[in-house]
Short mmCIF file of C-alpha atoms in Angstrom, two decimals:
data_model
loop_
_atom_site.label_atom_id
_atom_site.label_comp_id
_atom_site.label_asym_id
_atom_site.label_seq_id
_atom_site.Cartn_x
_atom_site.Cartn_y
_atom_site.Cartn_z
CA UNK A 14 95.90 83.38 44.72
CA UNK A 15 97.50 80.23 43.47
CA UNK A 16 96.78 77.23 45.68
CA UNK A 17 99.40 74.92 46.35
CA UNK A 18 99.10 71.18 44.77
CA UNK A 19 98.67 69.57 48.18
CA UNK A 20 95.79 72.04 49.29
CA UNK A 21 94.12 71.20 45.98
CA UNK A 22 94.35 67.49 46.46
CA UNK A 23 93.30 67.79 50.14
CA UNK A 24 90.26 69.87 49.15
CA UNK A 25 89.30 67.38 46.54
CA UNK A 26 89.45 64.52 49.00
CA UNK A 27 87.47 66.40 51.70
CA UNK A 28 84.80 67.18 49.00
CA UNK A 29 84.71 63.70 47.64
CA UNK A 30 84.31 61.98 51.18
CA UNK A 31 81.62 64.45 52.10
CA UNK A 32 79.71 63.72 49.20
CA UNK A 33 80.22 59.95 49.22
CA UNK A 34 78.84 59.84 52.93
CA UNK A 35 75.91 61.97 51.81
CA UNK A 36 75.29 59.86 48.86
CA UNK A 37 75.33 56.76 50.84
CA UNK A 38 73.15 57.91 53.62
CA UNK A 39 70.69 59.20 51.08
CA UNK A 40 70.26 55.66 49.79
CA UNK A 41 69.58 54.47 53.27
CA UNK A 42 67.07 57.20 53.92
CA UNK A 43 65.21 56.32 50.57
CA UNK A 44 65.26 52.74 51.51
CA UNK A 45 63.63 53.70 54.64
CA UNK A 46 61.03 55.95 52.89
CA UNK A 47 60.16 53.33 50.45
CA UNK A 48 59.61 50.81 53.35
CA UNK A 49 57.42 53.16 54.98
CA UNK A 50 55.37 53.36 51.94
CA UNK A 51 55.06 49.61 51.78
CA UNK A 52 53.80 49.77 55.32
CA UNK A 53 57.14 48.27 56.78
CA UNK A 54 59.69 49.44 59.28
CA UNK A 55 62.25 48.99 56.91
CA UNK A 56 66.06 48.75 57.29
CA UNK A 57 67.87 51.33 59.42
CA UNK A 58 69.24 54.37 57.86
CA UNK A 59 73.10 53.31 58.15
CA UNK A 60 72.25 49.81 56.68
CA UNK A 61 74.09 50.67 53.25
CA UNK A 62 77.24 51.38 55.28
CA UNK A 63 77.08 48.15 56.92
CA UNK A 64 76.50 46.40 53.79
CA UNK A 65 79.56 48.10 52.17
CA UNK A 66 81.73 47.21 55.28
CA UNK A 67 80.84 43.62 54.98
CA UNK A 68 81.36 43.55 51.36
CA UNK A 69 84.84 44.99 51.55
CA UNK A 70 85.60 42.44 54.49
CA UNK A 71 84.58 39.39 52.48
CA UNK A 72 87.55 36.84 52.70
CA UNK A 73 87.55 35.61 49.30
CA UNK A 74 87.08 36.95 45.65
CA UNK A 75 87.31 35.37 42.19
CA UNK A 76 88.27 37.34 39.26
CA UNK A 77 87.05 36.27 35.55
CA UNK A 78 89.68 38.28 33.69
CA UNK A 79 91.42 41.82 33.60
CA UNK A 80 88.24 43.61 32.22
CA UNK A 81 86.01 42.15 34.89
CA UNK A 82 88.48 43.49 37.47
CA UNK A 83 88.49 47.04 35.68
CA UNK A 84 84.75 47.11 35.48
CA UNK A 85 84.19 48.39 38.96
CA UNK A 86 87.20 50.53 38.81
CA UNK A 87 85.84 52.41 35.71
CA UNK A 88 82.50 52.53 37.26
CA UNK A 89 84.01 54.24 40.43
CA UNK A 90 86.28 56.41 38.14
CA UNK A 91 83.04 57.55 36.31
CA UNK A 92 81.49 58.59 39.66
CA UNK A 93 84.65 60.34 40.61
CA UNK A 94 85.20 62.07 37.41
CA UNK A 95 81.58 63.25 37.35
CA UNK A 96 81.71 64.65 40.80
CA UNK A 97 85.34 66.54 40.69
CA UNK A 98 84.27 68.53 37.74
CA UNK A 99 81.18 69.84 39.08
CA UNK A 100 81.23 73.01 41.28
CA UNK A 101 79.30 71.51 44.23
CA UNK A 102 79.02 74.89 46.44
CA UNK A 103 79.16 78.19 44.67
CA UNK A 104 82.04 80.21 46.26
CA UNK A 105 83.51 77.43 48.40
CA UNK A 106 87.24 76.84 48.07
CA UNK A 107 86.71 73.23 49.25
CA UNK A 108 83.70 72.46 47.25
CA UNK A 109 84.22 74.14 43.78
CA UNK A 110 86.32 71.11 42.62
CA UNK A 111 88.21 71.34 39.45
CA UNK A 112 85.57 73.19 37.71
CA UNK A 113 86.64 75.07 34.49
CA UNK A 114 85.34 76.87 31.51
CA UNK A 115 83.92 73.99 29.53
CA UNK A 116 83.09 71.48 32.48
CA UNK A 117 79.54 70.84 31.34
CA UNK A 118 80.63 68.95 28.08
CA UNK A 119 83.35 66.99 30.22
CA UNK A 120 80.67 65.90 33.09
CA UNK A 121 78.12 64.68 30.56
CA UNK A 122 80.86 62.49 29.22
CA UNK A 123 81.98 61.29 32.50
CA UNK A 124 78.40 60.45 33.39
CA UNK A 125 78.44 57.79 30.69
CA UNK A 126 81.71 56.62 31.05
CA UNK A 127 81.16 54.35 34.02
CA UNK A 128 78.34 52.81 32.44
CA UNK A 129 80.44 51.87 29.41
CA UNK A 130 83.30 50.51 31.55
CA UNK A 131 80.97 48.64 33.36
CA UNK A 132 79.49 47.05 30.23
CA UNK A 133 82.75 45.85 29.15
CA UNK A 134 83.68 44.44 32.65
CA UNK A 135 80.28 42.67 33.17
CA UNK A 136 80.59 41.26 29.63
CA UNK A 137 83.56 39.28 30.60
CA UNK A 138 81.89 37.81 33.65
CA UNK A 139 80.15 35.41 31.36
CA UNK A 140 76.88 35.32 33.08
CA UNK A 141 73.93 35.45 30.42
CA UNK A 142 71.95 38.14 32.56
CA UNK A 143 74.92 40.37 32.43
CA UNK A 144 75.05 41.27 28.55
CA UNK A 145 71.17 41.24 28.85
CA UNK A 146 71.24 44.09 31.57
CA UNK A 147 74.08 45.82 29.58
CA UNK A 148 72.18 45.66 26.32
CA UNK A 149 69.21 47.22 28.30
CA UNK A 150 71.21 49.77 30.01
CA UNK A 151 73.01 51.03 26.98
CA UNK A 152 69.87 51.34 24.86
CA UNK A 153 68.03 53.34 27.58
CA UNK A 154 70.98 55.43 28.13
CA UNK A 155 70.89 56.32 24.35
CA UNK A 156 67.29 57.03 24.80
CA UNK A 157 67.38 59.32 27.84
CA UNK A 158 70.58 60.94 26.61
CA UNK A 159 68.56 62.69 23.82
CA UNK A 160 66.16 64.84 26.10
CA UNK A 161 69.13 65.23 28.52
CA UNK A 162 71.49 66.50 26.02
CA UNK A 163 68.87 68.83 24.18
CA UNK A 164 67.99 70.38 27.70
CA UNK A 165 71.52 70.95 28.36
CA UNK A 166 72.19 72.60 25.00
CA UNK A 167 69.01 74.93 25.63
CA UNK A 168 70.40 75.87 28.89
CA UNK A 169 73.84 76.61 27.32
CA UNK A 170 72.34 78.57 24.80
CA UNK A 171 70.26 80.52 27.22
CA UNK A 172 73.25 81.37 29.36
CA UNK A 173 75.82 81.62 26.65
CA UNK A 174 78.52 79.61 28.59
CA UNK A 175 79.86 76.14 28.93
CA UNK A 176 80.83 76.54 32.45
CA UNK A 177 78.73 75.31 35.33
CA UNK A 178 80.03 77.80 37.73
CA UNK A 179 78.71 80.70 35.55
CA UNK A 180 75.26 78.98 34.76
CA UNK A 181 75.08 79.03 38.65
CA UNK A 182 76.04 82.48 39.09
CA UNK A 183 73.41 83.54 36.40
CA UNK A 184 70.90 82.05 38.55
CA UNK A 185 71.63 83.69 41.82
CA UNK A 186 69.83 86.69 43.17
CA UNK A 187 66.35 85.59 43.31
CA UNK A 188 64.45 82.33 43.19
CA UNK A 189 62.97 83.41 39.95
CA UNK A 190 66.39 83.51 38.41
CA UNK A 191 66.44 79.67 38.63
CA UNK A 192 66.31 77.85 35.33
CA UNK A 193 63.19 76.37 36.74
CA UNK A 194 61.33 79.56 36.25
CA UNK A 195 63.42 81.12 33.34
CA UNK A 196 63.44 78.12 31.13
CA UNK A 197 60.78 75.58 32.56
CA UNK A 198 60.49 73.33 29.43
CA UNK A 199 64.39 72.39 29.69
CA UNK A 200 63.87 71.61 33.36
CA UNK A 201 60.81 69.35 32.63
CA UNK A 202 62.84 67.40 30.03
CA UNK A 203 65.91 67.30 32.18
CA UNK A 204 63.90 65.93 35.16
CA UNK A 205 62.43 63.19 32.72
CA UNK A 206 66.03 62.16 31.75
CA UNK A 207 66.89 62.18 35.56
CA UNK A 208 64.17 59.63 36.16
CA UNK A 209 65.87 57.27 33.79
CA UNK A 210 69.22 58.13 35.03
CA UNK A 211 68.52 57.33 38.58
CA UNK A 212 67.23 53.71 37.41
CA UNK A 213 64.25 53.82 39.98
CA UNK A 214 60.99 52.28 38.80
CA UNK A 215 59.50 52.55 36.27
CA UNK A 216 63.00 52.81 34.53
CA UNK A 217 64.77 49.98 36.56
CA UNK A 218 64.94 47.90 33.39
CA UNK A 219 68.89 47.22 33.91
CA UNK A 220 68.52 45.68 37.46
CA UNK A 221 65.14 44.54 36.84
CA UNK A 222 64.32 42.35 39.80
CA UNK A 223 62.08 39.28 39.40
CA UNK A 224 63.30 39.46 35.64
CA UNK A 225 66.87 39.44 35.26
CA UNK A 226 68.13 39.67 38.75
CA UNK A 227 70.28 41.79 39.10
CA UNK A 228 71.55 42.47 35.69
CA UNK A 229 75.20 43.44 34.86
CA UNK A 230 76.58 43.09 38.44
CA UNK A 231 75.34 39.38 38.73
CA UNK A 232 78.93 37.92 39.06
CA UNK A 233 80.39 40.78 41.26
CA UNK A 234 80.99 39.99 44.73
CA UNK A 235 83.04 40.95 47.65
CA UNK A 236 85.25 43.94 47.14
CA UNK A 237 84.14 44.48 43.56
CA UNK A 238 80.41 44.91 44.84
CA UNK A 239 81.74 47.08 47.62
CA UNK A 240 83.26 49.34 45.15
CA UNK A 241 80.05 49.39 43.05
CA UNK A 242 78.09 50.26 46.27
CA UNK A 243 80.26 53.03 47.12
CA UNK A 244 79.91 54.46 43.71
CA UNK A 245 76.21 53.94 43.83
CA UNK A 246 76.01 56.51 46.54
CA UNK A 247 78.93 58.90 45.01
CA UNK A 248 77.34 58.70 41.69
CA UNK A 249 73.69 59.46 42.64
CA UNK A 250 74.72 62.55 44.76
CA UNK A 251 77.00 63.70 41.92
CA UNK A 252 74.13 63.64 39.29
CA UNK A 253 71.92 65.33 41.89
CA UNK A 254 74.42 68.07 42.37
CA UNK A 255 74.70 68.47 38.57
CA UNK A 256 70.85 68.85 38.32
CA UNK A 257 70.78 71.15 41.25
CA UNK A 258 73.34 73.26 39.40
CA UNK A 259 71.87 73.24 35.98
CA UNK A 260 68.08 73.61 36.95
CA UNK A 261 67.52 74.76 40.54
CA UNK A 262 70.11 77.79 41.36
CA UNK A 263 72.97 75.71 42.77
CA UNK A 264 73.92 75.94 46.41
CA UNK A 265 75.89 78.50 48.50
CA UNK A 266 76.28 76.19 51.60
CA UNK A 267 76.17 72.42 52.29
CA UNK A 268 72.81 72.78 54.19
CA UNK A 269 71.23 74.45 50.85
CA UNK A 270 72.73 71.57 48.96
CA UNK A 271 71.59 68.79 51.10
CA UNK A 272 68.10 70.32 51.10
CA UNK A 273 67.92 70.91 47.22
CA UNK A 274 69.44 67.66 46.38
CA UNK A 275 67.17 65.73 48.69
CA UNK A 276 64.09 67.12 47.30
CA UNK A 277 65.12 66.61 43.73
CA UNK A 278 65.87 62.95 44.55
CA UNK A 279 62.43 62.72 46.06
CA UNK A 280 60.97 63.38 42.38
CA UNK A 281 62.60 60.18 41.46
CA UNK A 282 61.80 58.26 44.42
CA UNK A 283 57.89 59.52 44.35
CA UNK A 284 57.70 58.47 40.87
CA UNK A 285 59.39 55.07 41.72
CA UNK A 286 57.14 54.05 44.53
CA UNK A 287 53.99 55.07 42.44
CA UNK A 288 54.55 53.26 39.12
CA UNK A 289 55.49 49.78 38.12
CA UNK A 290 58.34 48.81 35.84
CA UNK A 291 58.20 49.38 32.09
CA UNK A 292 59.22 46.94 29.69
CA UNK A 293 62.60 47.56 27.70
CA UNK A 294 60.92 48.94 24.66
CA UNK A 295 58.33 50.80 26.52
CA UNK A 296 60.95 52.63 28.48
CA UNK A 297 62.89 53.56 25.23
CA UNK A 298 59.80 54.64 23.28
CA UNK A 299 58.67 56.98 26.25
CA UNK A 300 61.92 58.85 26.18
CA UNK A 301 61.72 59.34 22.47
CA UNK A 302 58.31 60.74 22.68
CA UNK A 303 57.15 63.31 25.08
CA UNK A 304 60.50 64.22 26.81
CA UNK A 305 62.24 64.63 23.67
CA UNK A 306 59.51 66.97 22.11
CA UNK A 307 59.60 69.05 25.34
CA UNK A 308 63.36 69.35 25.18
CA UNK A 309 63.19 70.40 21.34
CA UNK A 310 60.61 72.96 22.29
CA UNK A 311 62.84 74.27 25.11
CA UNK A 312 65.57 74.86 22.40
CA UNK A 313 63.13 76.61 20.37
CA UNK A 314 61.91 78.70 22.99
CA UNK A 315 65.41 79.63 24.08
CA UNK A 316 66.40 80.59 20.70
CA UNK A 317 63.26 82.84 19.93
CA UNK B 8 103.83 14.82 46.09
CA UNK B 9 105.25 18.41 45.75
CA UNK B 10 103.83 21.30 47.38
CA UNK B 11 102.40 22.61 44.06
CA UNK B 12 100.50 19.33 43.47
CA UNK B 13 98.95 19.65 46.89
CA UNK B 14 97.73 22.78 46.09
CA UNK B 15 95.56 21.32 43.39
CA UNK B 16 92.63 19.51 43.26
CA UNK B 17 92.35 16.38 41.09
CA UNK B 18 88.91 17.02 39.36
CA UNK B 19 88.44 13.18 38.54
CA UNK B 20 84.81 13.74 37.95
CA UNK B 21 85.69 15.66 34.52
CA UNK B 22 86.88 14.50 31.46
CA UNK B 23 90.36 15.30 30.34
CA UNK B 24 89.14 17.75 27.87
CA UNK B 25 87.12 19.69 30.08
CA UNK B 26 89.62 19.63 32.95
CA UNK B 27 91.68 22.70 31.64
CA UNK B 28 88.40 24.56 31.30
CA UNK B 29 87.85 24.72 35.25
CA UNK B 30 89.76 26.06 38.12
CA UNK B 31 91.64 23.26 40.24
CA UNK B 32 92.96 25.44 43.04
CA UNK B 33 92.50 24.13 46.54
CA UNK B 34 90.43 26.69 48.89
CA UNK B 35 92.29 28.20 51.70
CA UNK B 36 91.31 28.61 55.35
CA UNK B 37 91.30 32.20 56.48
CA UNK B 38 92.62 33.50 60.09
CA UNK B 39 90.57 36.11 61.97
CA UNK B 40 91.94 39.62 61.78
CA UNK B 41 93.08 41.74 64.79
CA UNK B 42 90.74 41.21 67.66
CA UNK B 43 89.06 44.67 67.68
CA UNK B 44 88.70 44.87 63.89
CA UNK B 45 87.46 41.28 63.53
CA UNK B 46 84.86 42.19 66.13
CA UNK B 47 83.58 45.04 64.31
CA UNK B 48 83.58 43.25 61.26
CA UNK B 49 81.53 40.28 62.80
CA UNK B 50 79.16 43.00 64.04
CA UNK B 51 78.68 44.21 60.39
CA UNK B 52 78.37 40.65 59.26
CA UNK B 53 75.68 39.72 61.62
CA UNK B 54 73.65 42.96 60.51
CA UNK B 55 74.02 42.46 56.84
CA UNK B 56 72.96 38.81 56.02
CA UNK B 57 72.20 38.39 52.44
CA UNK B 58 70.13 35.21 51.82
CA UNK B 59 70.64 33.32 48.50
CA UNK B 60 67.18 33.24 46.91
CA UNK B 61 67.12 29.61 46.19
CA UNK B 62 64.26 27.54 47.74
CA UNK B 63 65.18 23.81 47.93
CA UNK B 64 62.02 22.36 49.37
CA UNK B 65 58.62 23.06 50.88
CA UNK B 66 60.22 25.48 53.46
CA UNK B 67 61.05 27.92 50.86
CA UNK B 68 57.31 29.09 50.97
CA UNK B 69 57.80 30.04 54.63
CA UNK B 70 60.68 32.51 53.46
CA UNK B 71 58.16 34.72 51.31
CA UNK B 72 56.31 36.16 54.10
CA UNK B 73 59.57 37.33 55.81
CA UNK B 74 59.69 39.97 52.89
CA UNK B 75 56.19 41.17 53.31
CA UNK B 76 55.26 44.09 55.68
CA UNK B 77 53.96 41.83 58.41
CA UNK B 78 57.49 40.06 59.22
CA UNK B 79 59.54 42.66 57.56
CA UNK B 80 63.08 40.99 57.66
CA UNK B 81 64.83 44.02 56.06
CA UNK B 82 64.64 45.75 59.24
CA UNK B 83 67.37 43.22 60.83
CA UNK B 84 69.55 43.78 57.57
CA UNK B 85 68.52 40.55 55.93
CA UNK B 86 67.98 40.95 52.39
CA UNK B 87 67.54 38.21 49.50
CA UNK B 88 69.94 38.33 46.90
CA UNK B 89 69.61 36.63 43.52
CA UNK B 90 73.14 35.40 42.85
CA UNK B 91 75.39 33.23 45.17
CA UNK B 92 78.20 35.30 44.56
CA UNK B 93 76.67 38.01 46.59
CA UNK B 94 74.83 35.93 49.11
CA UNK B 95 76.15 35.06 52.51
CA UNK B 96 73.43 33.01 54.14
CA UNK B 97 72.09 29.80 52.60
CA UNK B 98 68.75 28.63 53.83
CA UNK B 99 68.14 24.89 52.76
CA UNK B 100 64.25 24.99 53.18
CA UNK B 101 63.43 21.47 54.05
CA UNK B 102 63.95 17.99 52.42
CA UNK B 103 66.84 17.87 50.10
CA UNK B 104 66.69 15.54 46.96
CA UNK B 105 70.00 14.24 45.66
CA UNK B 106 69.63 16.09 42.44
CA UNK B 107 69.00 19.20 44.31
CA UNK B 108 72.16 18.46 46.58
CA UNK B 109 74.33 18.77 43.55
CA UNK B 110 73.17 22.44 42.87
CA UNK B 111 73.32 23.42 46.52
CA UNK B 112 77.00 22.07 46.69
CA UNK B 113 77.74 24.14 43.47
CA UNK B 114 76.05 27.17 44.90
CA UNK B 115 77.30 26.88 48.25
CA UNK B 116 80.89 26.74 46.99
CA UNK B 117 80.30 29.77 44.66
CA UNK B 118 79.38 31.80 47.69
CA UNK B 119 82.18 33.88 49.25
CA UNK B 120 83.31 33.35 52.79
CA UNK B 121 82.34 33.99 55.32
CA UNK B 122 79.30 32.17 54.71
CA UNK B 123 76.69 30.62 56.81
CA UNK B 124 73.97 27.94 56.47
CA UNK B 125 70.55 27.63 58.13
CA UNK B 126 68.77 24.32 57.97
CA UNK B 127 65.23 24.65 57.97
CA UNK B 128 62.59 22.13 59.15
CA UNK B 129 63.05 18.49 60.48
CA UNK B 130 63.92 17.03 56.94
CA UNK B 131 67.55 18.78 57.33
CA UNK B 132 68.07 17.21 60.60
CA UNK B 133 67.23 13.54 60.28
CA UNK B 134 65.21 13.45 57.05
CA UNK B 135 61.91 14.15 58.78
CA UNK B 136 58.95 12.52 56.99
CA UNK B 137 61.25 11.67 54.04
CA UNK B 138 63.90 9.67 56.32
CA UNK B 139 63.41 6.57 54.41
CA UNK B 140 62.84 8.19 50.99
CA UNK B 141 65.14 6.69 48.06
CA UNK B 142 66.10 10.07 46.72
CA UNK B 143 66.54 12.50 49.67
CA UNK B 144 69.36 13.05 52.03
CA UNK B 145 68.71 12.63 55.80
CA UNK B 146 71.47 14.59 57.51
CA UNK B 147 72.49 17.75 56.07
CA UNK B 148 75.55 18.55 57.98
CA UNK B 149 77.16 15.46 56.36
CA UNK B 150 77.41 17.52 53.10
CA UNK B 151 77.87 21.10 53.99
CA UNK B 152 78.57 22.72 57.52
CA UNK B 153 75.33 23.92 59.13
CA UNK B 154 75.40 26.78 61.60
CA UNK B 155 71.62 26.91 62.78
CA UNK B 156 68.93 24.40 62.59
CA UNK B 157 65.25 25.62 62.86
CA UNK B 158 63.04 22.67 63.80
CA UNK B 159 59.52 22.22 62.66
CA UNK B 160 57.54 21.01 59.81
CA UNK B 161 57.39 23.68 58.53
CA UNK B 162 58.71 26.26 61.04
CA UNK B 163 56.53 29.43 60.89
CA UNK B 164 58.31 32.77 59.72
CA UNK B 165 58.52 33.65 63.65
CA UNK B 166 60.62 30.62 64.15
CA UNK B 167 62.84 31.49 61.22
CA UNK B 168 63.33 34.96 62.54
CA UNK B 169 64.48 33.26 65.89
CA UNK B 170 66.84 31.17 64.03
CA UNK B 171 68.27 34.56 62.28
CA UNK B 172 68.62 35.93 65.73
CA UNK B 173 70.70 32.88 66.85
CA UNK B 174 72.70 32.94 63.77
CA UNK B 175 73.50 36.70 64.56
CA UNK B 176 74.64 35.93 68.16
CA UNK B 177 76.90 33.19 66.85
CA UNK B 178 78.29 35.44 64.11
CA UNK B 179 78.89 38.13 66.65
CA UNK B 180 80.81 35.70 69.09
CA UNK B 181 82.81 34.47 66.12
CA UNK B 182 81.62 30.94 66.21
CA UNK B 183 79.80 30.70 62.78
CA UNK B 184 82.94 29.42 60.88
CA UNK B 185 81.26 27.12 58.58
CA UNK B 186 83.43 28.50 55.70
CA UNK B 187 86.81 27.47 57.26
CA UNK B 188 85.32 24.27 58.50
CA UNK B 189 84.30 23.25 55.15
CA UNK B 190 87.78 23.82 53.68
CA UNK B 191 89.42 22.24 56.63
CA UNK B 192 87.38 19.11 56.36
CA UNK B 193 87.07 19.23 52.50
CA UNK B 194 88.13 15.59 52.08
CA UNK B 195 85.47 14.31 54.25
CA UNK B 196 82.69 16.55 52.78
CA UNK B 197 83.71 15.58 49.35
CA UNK B 198 83.63 11.71 50.09
CA UNK B 199 80.11 12.16 51.66
CA UNK B 200 78.93 14.12 48.82
CA UNK B 201 80.66 11.56 46.23
CA UNK B 202 79.14 8.53 47.93
CA UNK B 203 75.38 9.95 47.24
CA UNK B 204 75.87 12.00 43.99
CA UNK B 205 76.55 9.26 41.45
CA UNK B 206 76.80 11.50 38.40
CA UNK B 207 79.61 13.54 39.66
CA UNK B 208 80.45 15.57 36.66
CA UNK B 209 81.73 18.92 38.10
CA UNK B 210 85.19 20.22 39.61
CA UNK B 211 86.02 19.23 43.09
CA UNK B 212 85.49 22.92 44.11
CA UNK B 213 83.35 25.13 42.20
CA UNK B 214 85.04 28.41 42.29
#
């Protein structure tokens, strides 16, 4: 049945709103968990929402030029674009978004689109920490892109499709059908790449508190920062949904989605609270050694 | 003087070559929004206080324990922020030398409103033990509007937390309006600042 344009747009808006709220709450929960690990009470779970409201309600904002203005817009477009082409819940009309036959390639492109846009915007702000953070971010991105792309290629070869929906469908039936069990090497390489992508310690070299506080968004304030914070929630959740779809069998309802993405995110958080930050070159060398070899092994394993 | 010229600052401290490089727009005051909406936003502002991580005197040492698990300021929504653009609360941690005052003014003006100032220790109130020093200022609120003073030399972290709670009350009641106050009385503040900072080589308002 052909749905009307308005229904499609309505579904996309609902889906986007739900995942944004979930992503922002997830950030709040993680802050609480990290605080408990430190032995603190930590901020309330809804703290990110208060911060976002406050930032949007700032009375003044200064622009440094057109690109500066467009930076957060590109970042948010990257987040929205990434999410809108991932089928979040299998078989759901509302949450299958704009998934199509070649979406895995488009999603991989969109994940990096936002960072490139942000790099241009932050560059125009003129603060010395911004290009430093951007340089670190882009070089780290290039490094973790290798194991991630190889891992995705391994999965694409394995399931012989470029559609995320079909990859999820192939994993249905039993827990043993998940990529986690059918191709564990690709999953390990992908999870290593995810650690880099989520920018938690030890890979938080872009934001690098106490070193180049706080990197690219140094000059971003008020509504710009509000947009970046909104995107942080949305983008985190979108990436987790992608990883859930590729490696952990996808989800057939919203509860399953929340449970699975939460535990996938916990991998990043657990590593983050246990390890101190890498230096830039250490981080890049790390990705080019073990994860890359594992990802190559995954492709060989699949093609045999 | 035409309206357009009134809207501009003179920036006399800058050389004619430098003047075009800086913004000379005069800041504006802002009216509160609709009653209920403003009330909600004031609640959000009170529960998300981002401190500018800039210690100006010995009082800054008392801010560090606030981040630790013993005092844990994060549970009240207070967090340090490394850049004035994103920060909303400026804590002047004790004595303020004239050299530092210049940086304080630059940072304060770069913060986006609504912004609040907490004066820490006796030095910000009347100069404290530095009251007759040749290179410190005595009364902070002659130079930037202060919302809350915390007395002591130095105040303990508990006292600082009490100061934060007072600031929260003021924000929720809509009484912490230092941002508009500063813009309204810009001439007076600038006169005081320029009186004490002899090498004024920055624009009249650091955007």
